[in-house]
Amino acid sequence: MGKPAGIKIRRTAIQIDKLVASKRSPTVQNLGEPNSHLISSSAGACQPSPLSSPVTSHHTMLPTTAAASAPPPLPAPAPGEPHAALFLALGYMRLPELLACWRVCRLLGEAVAGDTLLWRRVAVEPPLSNRVTDEILAKLTARAEGTLRSLHLVGCSRVSDAGLLRVVEQNPGVNELYVPTCTGLTGDGVVKIVQLLHEHKGNIDRLRLNGISRMSKHHLDVIMSVMSKCNPQVQQDRSPLFYNHRAREVLNTNDERPIDVDVCPLCTNVRLVFDCTKDDCRKVKHSLLRCRGCYFCITRCEKCGGCISPEDRTEADLACSDFMCLDCWLTQSKCSTCNRPYCERHANLMVPLSMPGQFSCQRCAELDASLETQEDGY
């Protein structure tokens, strides 16, 4: 009896599936053999499952790829030689640091002394100011080899007119000259220097002359006229200068004016002349009625920079030697004993008390300490 057609078809399908499976099995084994060979050779074990071999081989190859792409390390400097970063930092050092590096070793000394770009800007500040003479200044500026552009001498009392004139003759391209509180210089010497720079077609555009001895209105007028020939904006630039404790410093870097000093309208001396910050005072048109003058002629508030009336000076008493207007005085924290505040410049003199936010001034603290000593003596 013959078999049904459905059974024959089912058997034929089963035989086809077996044939396809038998043809696929060598391919799977061949795919697994390379990965299993890598793992078995590294771990020394039997062949693992083909499913886990690709994942394991992927993690095994990562460290080799990362190590190959890493940059080689920088060569270490030879023993006794300075690091290369020190040579890059020389351009950011001030004069004391440059002089210190000059004496560290031979290589740094040659780099400091031989690079003219490091000496295009020379700034002598305290405590080196009292040690710099005409000879020392000539040696320092000679390193620029005639390319000096900016010379800052703060409080160099031992530098004379002749010494500074010799430096300017060797460096006619100077465009910044800061000589505040250099008492060895005079108005006549500064005029000669400015005229020399003008004859050499120099372009000096900034002068700082506060504290120069024997400086008169005639000297200032000559300097202004010579500078205006090279830069016409010198005569036009009359921007106001407001008082604060930074403006009283010997070197105010926030002042962008060509010349820092002016003729005081009250005492006619050449000094720093301040404008008032109060709107009512600045609206006054008459020059003699405006409260514009030097620090010795008009008392200024240490906080706002405005003028202080005689009544405010009596009522707004401070615990320090500065002054403050009544409006600013009312906003300040005061001593718990004498009711006197400190200005911001002398806030470090406060003696804190046990109560938070309370303090005592130095005078009251010393008085309390003396009273306690007397009580202990009795």
PDB file of C-alpha atoms in Angstrom, residues 18-294:
ATOM      1  CA  LYS A  18      19.981  17.740   7.465  1.00  0.00           C
ATOM      2  CA  LEU A  19      21.893  18.301   4.247  1.00  0.00           C
ATOM      3  CA  VAL A  20      21.979  22.086   4.779  1.00  0.00           C
ATOM      4  CA  ALA A  21      23.091  21.673   8.414  1.00  0.00           C
ATOM      5  CA  SER A  22      25.895  19.318   7.401  1.00  0.00           C
ATOM      6  CA  LYS A  23      27.188  21.879   4.907  1.00  0.00           C
ATOM      7  CA  ARG A  24      27.092  24.778   7.441  1.00  0.00           C
ATOM      8  CA  SER A  25      28.914  23.037  10.324  1.00  0.00           C
ATOM      9  CA  PRO A  26      32.481  23.188   8.842  1.00  0.00           C
ATOM     10  CA  THR A  27      32.091  26.936   8.286  1.00  0.00           C
ATOM     11  CA  VAL A  28      31.273  27.547  11.935  1.00  0.00           C
ATOM     12  CA  GLN A  29      34.205  25.431  13.028  1.00  0.00           C
ATOM     13  CA  ASN A  30      36.571  27.246  10.705  1.00  0.00           C
ATOM     14  CA  LEU A  31      35.417  30.601  12.052  1.00  0.00           C
ATOM     15  CA  GLY A  32      36.066  29.489  15.574  1.00  0.00           C
ATOM     16  CA  GLU A  33      39.421  27.904  14.977  1.00  0.00           C
ATOM     17  CA  PRO A  34      41.589  31.085  14.627  1.00  0.00           C
ATOM     18  CA  ASN A  35      40.151  32.780  17.745  1.00  0.00           C
ATOM     19  CA  SER A  36      40.288  29.581  19.746  1.00  0.00           C
ATOM     20  CA  HIS A  37      43.899  29.107  18.648  1.00  0.00           C
ATOM     21  CA  LEU A  38      44.859  32.596  19.956  1.00  0.00           C
ATOM     22  CA  ILE A  39      43.202  32.029  23.284  1.00  0.00           C
ATOM     23  CA  SER A  40      44.478  28.519  23.765  1.00  0.00           C
ATOM     24  CA  SER A  41      48.048  29.554  22.930  1.00  0.00           C
ATOM     25  CA  SER A  42      47.981  32.523  25.365  1.00  0.00           C
ATOM     26  CA  ALA A  43      46.221  30.792  28.219  1.00  0.00           C
ATOM     27  CA  GLY A  44      47.572  27.289  27.611  1.00  0.00           C
ATOM     28  CA  ALA A  45      44.070  25.739  27.946  1.00  0.00           C
ATOM     29  CA  CYS A  46      41.884  23.597  25.687  1.00  0.00           C
ATOM     30  CA  GLN A  47      39.893  25.126  22.869  1.00  0.00           C
ATOM     31  CA  PRO A  48      37.027  27.215  24.297  1.00  0.00           C
ATOM     32  CA  SER A  49      33.561  27.694  22.929  1.00  0.00           C
ATOM     33  CA  PRO A  50      33.447  29.476  19.541  1.00  0.00           C
ATOM     34  CA  LEU A  51      30.830  31.919  20.897  1.00  0.00           C
ATOM     35  CA  SER A  52      33.162  33.290  23.564  1.00  0.00           C
ATOM     36  CA  SER A  53      36.297  33.411  21.416  1.00  0.00           C
ATOM     37  CA  PRO A  54      35.473  36.613  19.426  1.00  0.00           C
ATOM     38  CA  VAL A  55      34.704  38.622  22.605  1.00  0.00           C
ATOM     39  CA  THR A  56      37.828  37.395  24.358  1.00  0.00           C
ATOM     40  CA  SER A  57      40.041  38.136  21.379  1.00  0.00           C
ATOM     41  CA  HIS A  58      38.610  41.689  21.146  1.00  0.00           C
ATOM     42  CA  HIS A  59      39.652  42.526  24.718  1.00  0.00           C
ATOM     43  CA  THR A  60      43.032  40.912  24.211  1.00  0.00           C
ATOM     44  CA  MET A  61      43.939  43.157  21.232  1.00  0.00           C
ATOM     45  CA  LEU A  62      42.991  46.519  22.843  1.00  0.00           C
ATOM     46  CA  PRO A  63      46.145  47.041  24.961  1.00  0.00           C
ATOM     47  CA  THR A  64      48.351  46.350  21.934  1.00  0.00           C
ATOM     48  CA  THR A  65      46.542  49.012  19.843  1.00  0.00           C
ATOM     49  CA  ALA A  66      46.628  51.641  22.638  1.00  0.00           C
ATOM     50  CA  ALA A  67      50.310  51.118  23.307  1.00  0.00           C
ATOM     51  CA  ALA A  68      51.166  51.519  19.646  1.00  0.00           C
ATOM     52  CA  SER A  69      49.332  54.915  19.338  1.00  0.00           C
ATOM     53  CA  ALA A  70      50.815  56.528  22.495  1.00  0.00           C
ATOM     54  CA  PRO A  71      53.322  59.367  21.770  1.00  0.00           C
ATOM     55  CA  PRO A  72      56.913  58.776  22.773  1.00  0.00           C
ATOM     56  CA  PRO A  73      57.997  60.428  26.046  1.00  0.00           C
ATOM     57  CA  LEU A  74      59.945  63.690  25.955  1.00  0.00           C
ATOM     58  CA  PRO A  75      63.663  63.326  26.431  1.00  0.00           C
ATOM     59  CA  ALA A  76      64.818  64.232  29.920  1.00  0.00           C
ATOM     60  CA  PRO A  77      67.303  67.099  30.250  1.00  0.00           C
ATOM     61  CA  ALA A  78      70.889  66.213  30.855  1.00  0.00           C
ATOM     62  CA  PRO A  79      72.028  66.280  34.484  1.00  0.00           C
ATOM     63  CA  GLY A  80      72.923  69.810  35.565  1.00  0.00           C
ATOM     64  CA  GLU A  81      71.116  71.565  32.700  1.00  0.00           C
ATOM     65  CA  PRO A  82      67.963  73.704  33.257  1.00  0.00           C
ATOM     66  CA  HIS A  83      64.621  72.556  31.932  1.00  0.00           C
ATOM     67  CA  ALA A  84      63.502  73.974  28.576  1.00  0.00           C
ATOM     68  CA  ALA A  85      60.413  75.533  30.226  1.00  0.00           C
ATOM     69  CA  LEU A  86      62.647  77.933  32.151  1.00  0.00           C
ATOM     70  CA  PHE A  87      63.823  79.543  28.929  1.00  0.00           C
ATOM     71  CA  LEU A  88      60.198  80.143  27.910  1.00  0.00           C
ATOM     72  CA  ALA A  89      59.413  81.717  31.288  1.00  0.00           C
ATOM     73  CA  LEU A  90      62.194  84.300  31.063  1.00  0.00           C
ATOM     74  CA  GLY A  91      60.000  86.676  29.070  1.00  0.00           C
ATOM     75  CA  TYR A  92      57.469  86.856  31.926  1.00  0.00           C
ATOM     76  CA  MET A  93      59.926  87.580  34.719  1.00  0.00           C
ATOM     77  CA  ARG A  94      60.553  90.910  36.373  1.00  0.00           C
ATOM     78  CA  LEU A  95      63.976  92.432  36.781  1.00  0.00           C
ATOM     79  CA  PRO A  96      64.811  90.786  40.165  1.00  0.00           C
ATOM     80  CA  GLU A  97      63.951  87.339  38.797  1.00  0.00           C
ATOM     81  CA  LEU A  98      65.985  87.937  35.639  1.00  0.00           C
ATOM     82  CA  LEU A  99      69.018  88.964  37.657  1.00  0.00           C
ATOM     83  CA  ALA A 100      68.614  85.875  39.849  1.00  0.00           C
ATOM     84  CA  CYS A 101      68.439  83.552  36.813  1.00  0.00           C
ATOM     85  CA  TRP A 102      71.502  85.274  35.411  1.00  0.00           C
ATOM     86  CA  ARG A 103      73.557  83.842  38.286  1.00  0.00           C
ATOM     87  CA  VAL A 104      72.045  80.351  38.451  1.00  0.00           C
ATOM     88  CA  CYS A 105      74.174  78.640  35.810  1.00  0.00           C
ATOM     89  CA  ARG A 106      76.091  79.313  32.627  1.00  0.00           C
ATOM     90  CA  LEU A 107      73.303  78.382  30.199  1.00  0.00           C
ATOM     91  CA  LEU A 108      70.685  80.565  31.893  1.00  0.00           C
ATOM     92  CA  GLY A 109      73.184  83.381  32.216  1.00  0.00           C
ATOM     93  CA  GLU A 110      73.928  83.306  28.508  1.00  0.00           C
ATOM     94  CA  ALA A 111      70.208  83.179  27.681  1.00  0.00           C
ATOM     95  CA  VAL A 112      69.406  86.187  29.893  1.00  0.00           C
ATOM     96  CA  ALA A 113      72.378  88.293  28.806  1.00  0.00           C
ATOM     97  CA  GLY A 114      72.185  87.462  25.111  1.00  0.00           C
ATOM     98  CA  ASP A 115      68.463  87.907  24.410  1.00  0.00           C
ATOM     99  CA  THR A 116      67.799  91.581  23.586  1.00  0.00           C
ATOM    100  CA  LEU A 117      64.022  91.066  23.660  1.00  0.00           C
ATOM    101  CA  LEU A 118      64.171  90.532  27.427  1.00  0.00           C
ATOM    102  CA  TRP A 119      65.633  94.003  27.911  1.00  0.00           C
ATOM    103  CA  ARG A 120      63.310  96.065  25.745  1.00  0.00           C
ATOM    104  CA  ARG A 121      61.258  96.831  28.862  1.00  0.00           C
ATOM    105  CA  VAL A 122      63.219  97.620  32.024  1.00  0.00           C
ATOM    106  CA  ALA A 123      61.318  98.315  35.262  1.00  0.00           C
ATOM    107  CA  VAL A 124      63.287  99.126  38.416  1.00  0.00           C
ATOM    108  CA  GLU A 125      61.089  99.065  41.519  1.00  0.00           C
ATOM    109  CA  PRO A 126      61.731  98.920  45.271  1.00  0.00           C
ATOM    110  CA  PRO A 127      63.729  97.452  46.907  1.00  0.00           C
ATOM    111  CA  LEU A 128      66.200  97.672  43.988  1.00  0.00           C
ATOM    112  CA  SER A 129      65.517 101.382  43.476  1.00  0.00           C
ATOM    113  CA  ASN A 130      67.935 102.595  46.146  1.00  0.00           C
ATOM    114  CA  ARG A 131      70.777 100.467  44.738  1.00  0.00           C
ATOM    115  CA  VAL A 132      70.582 101.591  41.105  1.00  0.00           C
ATOM    116  CA  THR A 133      73.056 104.301  40.105  1.00  0.00           C
ATOM    117  CA  ASP A 134      73.919 105.870  36.761  1.00  0.00           C
ATOM    118  CA  GLU A 135      76.553 103.206  36.064  1.00  0.00           C
ATOM    119  CA  ILE A 136      74.274 100.305  36.966  1.00  0.00           C
ATOM    120  CA  LEU A 137      71.432 101.734  34.882  1.00  0.00           C
ATOM    121  CA  ALA A 138      73.758 102.066  31.897  1.00  0.00           C
ATOM    122  CA  LYS A 139      74.818  98.417  32.209  1.00  0.00           C
ATOM    123  CA  LEU A 140      71.241  97.183  32.476  1.00  0.00           C
ATOM    124  CA  THR A 141      69.947  99.132  29.485  1.00  0.00           C
ATOM    125  CA  ALA A 142      73.021  98.275  27.373  1.00  0.00           C
ATOM    126  CA  ARG A 143      71.680  94.703  27.138  1.00  0.00           C
ATOM    127  CA  ALA A 144      68.923  95.996  24.854  1.00  0.00           C
ATOM    128  CA  GLU A 145      71.559  97.104  22.289  1.00  0.00           C
ATOM    129  CA  GLY A 146      69.664 100.261  21.381  1.00  0.00           C
ATOM    130  CA  THR A 147      66.197  98.662  21.210  1.00  0.00           C
ATOM    131  CA  LEU A 148      64.897  99.866  24.595  1.00  0.00           C
ATOM    132  CA  ARG A 149      61.231 100.872  24.385  1.00  0.00           C
ATOM    133  CA  SER A 150      59.977 101.257  27.951  1.00  0.00           C
ATOM    134  CA  LEU A 151      61.916 102.454  31.015  1.00  0.00           C
ATOM    135  CA  HIS A 152      60.285 102.479  34.455  1.00  0.00           C
ATOM    136  CA  LEU A 153      62.318 103.954  37.306  1.00  0.00           C
ATOM    137  CA  VAL A 154      60.291 104.082  40.523  1.00  0.00           C
ATOM    138  CA  GLY A 155      61.950 105.975  43.358  1.00  0.00           C
ATOM    139  CA  CYS A 156      65.478 105.743  41.936  1.00  0.00           C
ATOM    140  CA  SER A 157      66.924 108.669  43.876  1.00  0.00           C
ATOM    141  CA  ARG A 158      70.526 107.922  42.822  1.00  0.00           C
ATOM    142  CA  VAL A 159      69.853 108.348  39.101  1.00  0.00           C
ATOM    143  CA  SER A 160      70.791 111.817  37.836  1.00  0.00           C
ATOM    144  CA  ASP A 161      69.864 113.848  34.769  1.00  0.00           C
ATOM    145  CA  ALA A 162      73.202 113.063  33.086  1.00  0.00           C
ATOM    146  CA  GLY A 163      72.852 109.309  33.649  1.00  0.00           C
ATOM    147  CA  LEU A 164      69.302 109.169  32.274  1.00  0.00           C
ATOM    148  CA  LEU A 165      70.252 111.379  29.325  1.00  0.00           C
ATOM    149  CA  ARG A 166      73.095 109.005  28.433  1.00  0.00           C
ATOM    150  CA  VAL A 167      70.684 106.058  28.430  1.00  0.00           C
ATOM    151  CA  VAL A 168      68.228 107.883  26.162  1.00  0.00           C
ATOM    152  CA  GLU A 169      71.028 108.826  23.748  1.00  0.00           C
ATOM    153  CA  GLN A 170      71.879 105.146  23.327  1.00  0.00           C
ATOM    154  CA  ASN A 171      68.189 104.179  23.008  1.00  0.00           C
ATOM    155  CA  PRO A 172      66.404 106.873  20.966  1.00  0.00           C
ATOM    156  CA  GLY A 173      63.368 104.655  20.404  1.00  0.00           C
ATOM    157  CA  VAL A 174      62.026 104.943  23.962  1.00  0.00           C
ATOM    158  CA  ASN A 175      58.278 105.621  23.928  1.00  0.00           C
ATOM    159  CA  GLU A 176      57.515 105.186  27.654  1.00  0.00           C
ATOM    160  CA  LEU A 177      59.427 106.957  30.408  1.00  0.00           C
ATOM    161  CA  TYR A 178      58.248 106.513  33.994  1.00  0.00           C
ATOM    162  CA  VAL A 179      60.341 108.366  36.581  1.00  0.00           C
ATOM    163  CA  PRO A 180      57.995 109.009  39.556  1.00  0.00           C
ATOM    164  CA  THR A 181      59.617 110.083  42.846  1.00  0.00           C
ATOM    165  CA  CYS A 182      63.081 110.064  41.273  1.00  0.00           C
ATOM    166  CA  THR A 183      64.320 112.977  43.377  1.00  0.00           C
ATOM    167  CA  GLY A 184      67.682 113.039  41.615  1.00  0.00           C
ATOM    168  CA  LEU A 185      66.027 114.289  38.421  1.00  0.00           C
ATOM    169  CA  THR A 186      65.001 117.886  37.716  1.00  0.00           C
ATOM    170  CA  GLY A 187      62.617 119.652  35.387  1.00  0.00           C
ATOM    171  CA  ASP A 188      65.460 120.915  33.206  1.00  0.00           C
ATOM    172  CA  GLY A 189      66.822 117.398  32.756  1.00  0.00           C
ATOM    173  CA  VAL A 190      63.434 115.986  31.740  1.00  0.00           C
ATOM    174  CA  VAL A 191      62.994 118.771  29.183  1.00  0.00           C
ATOM    175  CA  LYS A 192      66.379 117.943  27.632  1.00  0.00           C
ATOM    176  CA  ILE A 193      65.474 114.269  27.413  1.00  0.00           C
ATOM    177  CA  VAL A 194      62.139 114.956  25.698  1.00  0.00           C
ATOM    178  CA  GLN A 195      63.785 117.356  23.248  1.00  0.00           C
ATOM    179  CA  LEU A 196      66.504 114.799  22.470  1.00  0.00           C
ATOM    180  CA  LEU A 197      63.914 112.154  21.691  1.00  0.00           C
ATOM    181  CA  HIS A 198      62.097 114.584  19.417  1.00  0.00           C
ATOM    182  CA  GLU A 199      65.311 115.411  17.535  1.00  0.00           C
ATOM    183  CA  HIS A 200      65.937 111.701  16.949  1.00  0.00           C
ATOM    184  CA  LYS A 201      62.387 111.391  15.599  1.00  0.00           C
ATOM    185  CA  GLY A 202      61.299 109.452  18.628  1.00  0.00           C
ATOM    186  CA  ASN A 203      57.676 108.876  19.494  1.00  0.00           C
ATOM    187  CA  ILE A 204      57.404 109.192  23.247  1.00  0.00           C
ATOM    188  CA  ASP A 205      53.726 108.971  24.105  1.00  0.00           C
ATOM    189  CA  ARG A 206      53.666 108.483  27.877  1.00  0.00           C
ATOM    190  CA  LEU A 207      55.455 110.258  30.724  1.00  0.00           C
ATOM    191  CA  ARG A 208      55.151 109.854  34.490  1.00  0.00           C
ATOM    192  CA  LEU A 209      56.722 112.776  36.330  1.00  0.00           C
ATOM    193  CA  ASN A 210      55.020 112.836  39.727  1.00  0.00           C
ATOM    194  CA  GLY A 211      57.526 113.735  42.430  1.00  0.00           C
ATOM    195  CA  ILE A 212      60.202 115.312  40.197  1.00  0.00           C
ATOM    196  CA  SER A 213      61.946 118.121  42.051  1.00  0.00           C
ATOM    197  CA  ARG A 214      61.975 121.678  40.724  1.00  0.00           C
ATOM    198  CA  MET A 215      59.240 121.010  38.179  1.00  0.00           C
ATOM    199  CA  SER A 216      57.480 124.209  37.128  1.00  0.00           C
ATOM    200  CA  LYS A 217      54.678 125.235  34.802  1.00  0.00           C
ATOM    201  CA  HIS A 218      57.229 126.359  32.203  1.00  0.00           C
ATOM    202  CA  HIS A 219      58.806 122.896  32.097  1.00  0.00           C
ATOM    203  CA  LEU A 220      55.408 121.264  31.715  1.00  0.00           C
ATOM    204  CA  ASP A 221      54.403 123.601  28.882  1.00  0.00           C
ATOM    205  CA  VAL A 222      57.613 122.861  26.965  1.00  0.00           C
ATOM    206  CA  ILE A 223      57.165 119.114  27.413  1.00  0.00           C
ATOM    207  CA  MET A 224      53.547 119.271  26.270  1.00  0.00           C
ATOM    208  CA  SER A 225      54.429 121.307  23.186  1.00  0.00           C
ATOM    209  CA  VAL A 226      57.223 118.931  22.149  1.00  0.00           C
ATOM    210  CA  MET A 227      55.083 115.819  22.681  1.00  0.00           C
ATOM    211  CA  SER A 228      52.159 117.352  20.770  1.00  0.00           C
ATOM    212  CA  LYS A 229      54.363 117.698  17.671  1.00  0.00           C
ATOM    213  CA  CYS A 230      54.743 113.922  17.529  1.00  0.00           C
ATOM    214  CA  ASN A 231      51.278 113.125  18.856  1.00  0.00           C
ATOM    215  CA  PRO A 232      48.589 115.813  18.399  1.00  0.00           C
ATOM    216  CA  GLN A 233      46.252 114.012  20.817  1.00  0.00           C
ATOM    217  CA  VAL A 234      48.435 115.039  23.763  1.00  0.00           C
ATOM    218  CA  GLN A 235      46.895 118.515  23.867  1.00  0.00           C
ATOM    219  CA  GLN A 236      43.383 117.171  23.326  1.00  0.00           C
ATOM    220  CA  ASP A 237      43.504 114.395  25.891  1.00  0.00           C
ATOM    221  CA  ARG A 238      42.214 116.018  29.071  1.00  0.00           C
ATOM    222  CA  SER A 239      40.488 113.048  30.616  1.00  0.00           C
ATOM    223  CA  PRO A 240      39.667 113.515  34.314  1.00  0.00           C
ATOM    224  CA  LEU A 241      41.636 111.837  37.049  1.00  0.00           C
ATOM    225  CA  PHE A 242      39.575 110.747  40.050  1.00  0.00           C
ATOM    226  CA  TYR A 243      41.116 110.259  43.443  1.00  0.00           C
ATOM    227  CA  ASN A 244      41.438 106.917  45.160  1.00  0.00           C
ATOM    228  CA  HIS A 245      44.225 105.243  47.068  1.00  0.00           C
ATOM    229  CA  ARG A 246      45.517 103.613  43.851  1.00  0.00           C
ATOM    230  CA  ALA A 247      45.936 106.987  42.176  1.00  0.00           C
ATOM    231  CA  ARG A 248      48.146 108.132  45.035  1.00  0.00           C
ATOM    232  CA  GLU A 249      50.607 105.337  44.410  1.00  0.00           C
ATOM    233  CA  VAL A 250      53.889 106.204  42.731  1.00  0.00           C
ATOM    234  CA  LEU A 251      52.969 104.194  39.639  1.00  0.00           C
ATOM    235  CA  ASN A 252      49.317 104.106  38.638  1.00  0.00           C
ATOM    236  CA  THR A 253      48.918 101.627  35.802  1.00  0.00           C
ATOM    237  CA  ASN A 254      45.228 102.536  35.315  1.00  0.00           C
ATOM    238  CA  ASP A 255      46.069 106.060  34.149  1.00  0.00           C
ATOM    239  CA  GLU A 256      45.971 106.179  30.342  1.00  0.00           C
ATOM    240  CA  ARG A 257      46.836 109.875  29.976  1.00  0.00           C
ATOM    241  CA  PRO A 258      50.040 110.923  28.169  1.00  0.00           C
ATOM    242  CA  ILE A 259      51.296 112.921  31.190  1.00  0.00           C
ATOM    243  CA  ASP A 260      50.203 112.220  34.726  1.00  0.00           C
ATOM    244  CA  VAL A 261      50.870 115.639  36.312  1.00  0.00           C
ATOM    245  CA  ASP A 262      49.189 118.984  35.774  1.00  0.00           C
ATOM    246  CA  VAL A 263      49.262 122.498  37.198  1.00  0.00           C
ATOM    247  CA  CYS A 264      47.102 122.767  40.315  1.00  0.00           C
ATOM    248  CA  PRO A 265      44.677 125.700  39.842  1.00  0.00           C
ATOM    249  CA  LEU A 266      44.885 126.562  43.555  1.00  0.00           C
ATOM    250  CA  CYS A 267      48.595 126.378  44.434  1.00  0.00           C
ATOM    251  CA  THR A 268      50.001 126.452  40.826  1.00  0.00           C
ATOM    252  CA  ASN A 269      52.377 123.576  41.609  1.00  0.00           C
ATOM    253  CA  VAL A 270      52.959 120.693  39.199  1.00  0.00           C
ATOM    254  CA  ARG A 271      51.390 117.687  40.912  1.00  0.00           C
ATOM    255  CA  LEU A 272      48.664 115.098  40.508  1.00  0.00           C
ATOM    256  CA  VAL A 273      45.454 117.097  40.074  1.00  0.00           C
ATOM    257  CA  PHE A 274      42.183 115.303  40.846  1.00  0.00           C
ATOM    258  CA  ASP A 275      38.648 115.992  39.661  1.00  0.00           C
ATOM    259  CA  CYS A 276      35.662 115.647  41.946  1.00  0.00           C
ATOM    260  CA  THR A 277      33.353 112.662  41.543  1.00  0.00           C
ATOM    261  CA  LYS A 278      30.239 114.525  42.699  1.00  0.00           C
ATOM    262  CA  ASP A 279      27.915 115.600  39.896  1.00  0.00           C
ATOM    263  CA  ASP A 280      27.079 118.952  41.506  1.00  0.00           C
ATOM    264  CA  CYS A 281      30.746 119.914  41.646  1.00  0.00           C
ATOM    265  CA  ARG A 282      31.454 118.829  38.080  1.00  0.00           C
ATOM    266  CA  LYS A 283      28.571 120.917  36.722  1.00  0.00           C
ATOM    267  CA  VAL A 284      30.170 124.148  37.946  1.00  0.00           C
ATOM    268  CA  LYS A 285      31.465 126.010  34.893  1.00  0.00           C
ATOM    269  CA  HIS A 286      33.779 128.487  36.593  1.00  0.00           C
ATOM    270  CA  SER A 287      37.211 126.897  36.996  1.00  0.00           C
ATOM    271  CA  LEU A 288      37.972 128.712  40.254  1.00  0.00           C
ATOM    272  CA  LEU A 289      34.774 127.495  41.898  1.00  0.00           C
ATOM    273  CA  ARG A 290      35.200 123.841  40.944  1.00  0.00           C
ATOM    274  CA  CYS A 291      36.776 121.600  43.559  1.00  0.00           C
ATOM    275  CA  ARG A 292      39.630 120.523  41.300  1.00  0.00           C
ATOM    276  CA  GLY A 293      43.079 120.502  42.794  1.00  0.00           C
ATOM    277  CA  CYS A 294      45.927 118.471  44.239  1.00  0.00           C
TER     278      CYS A 294
END
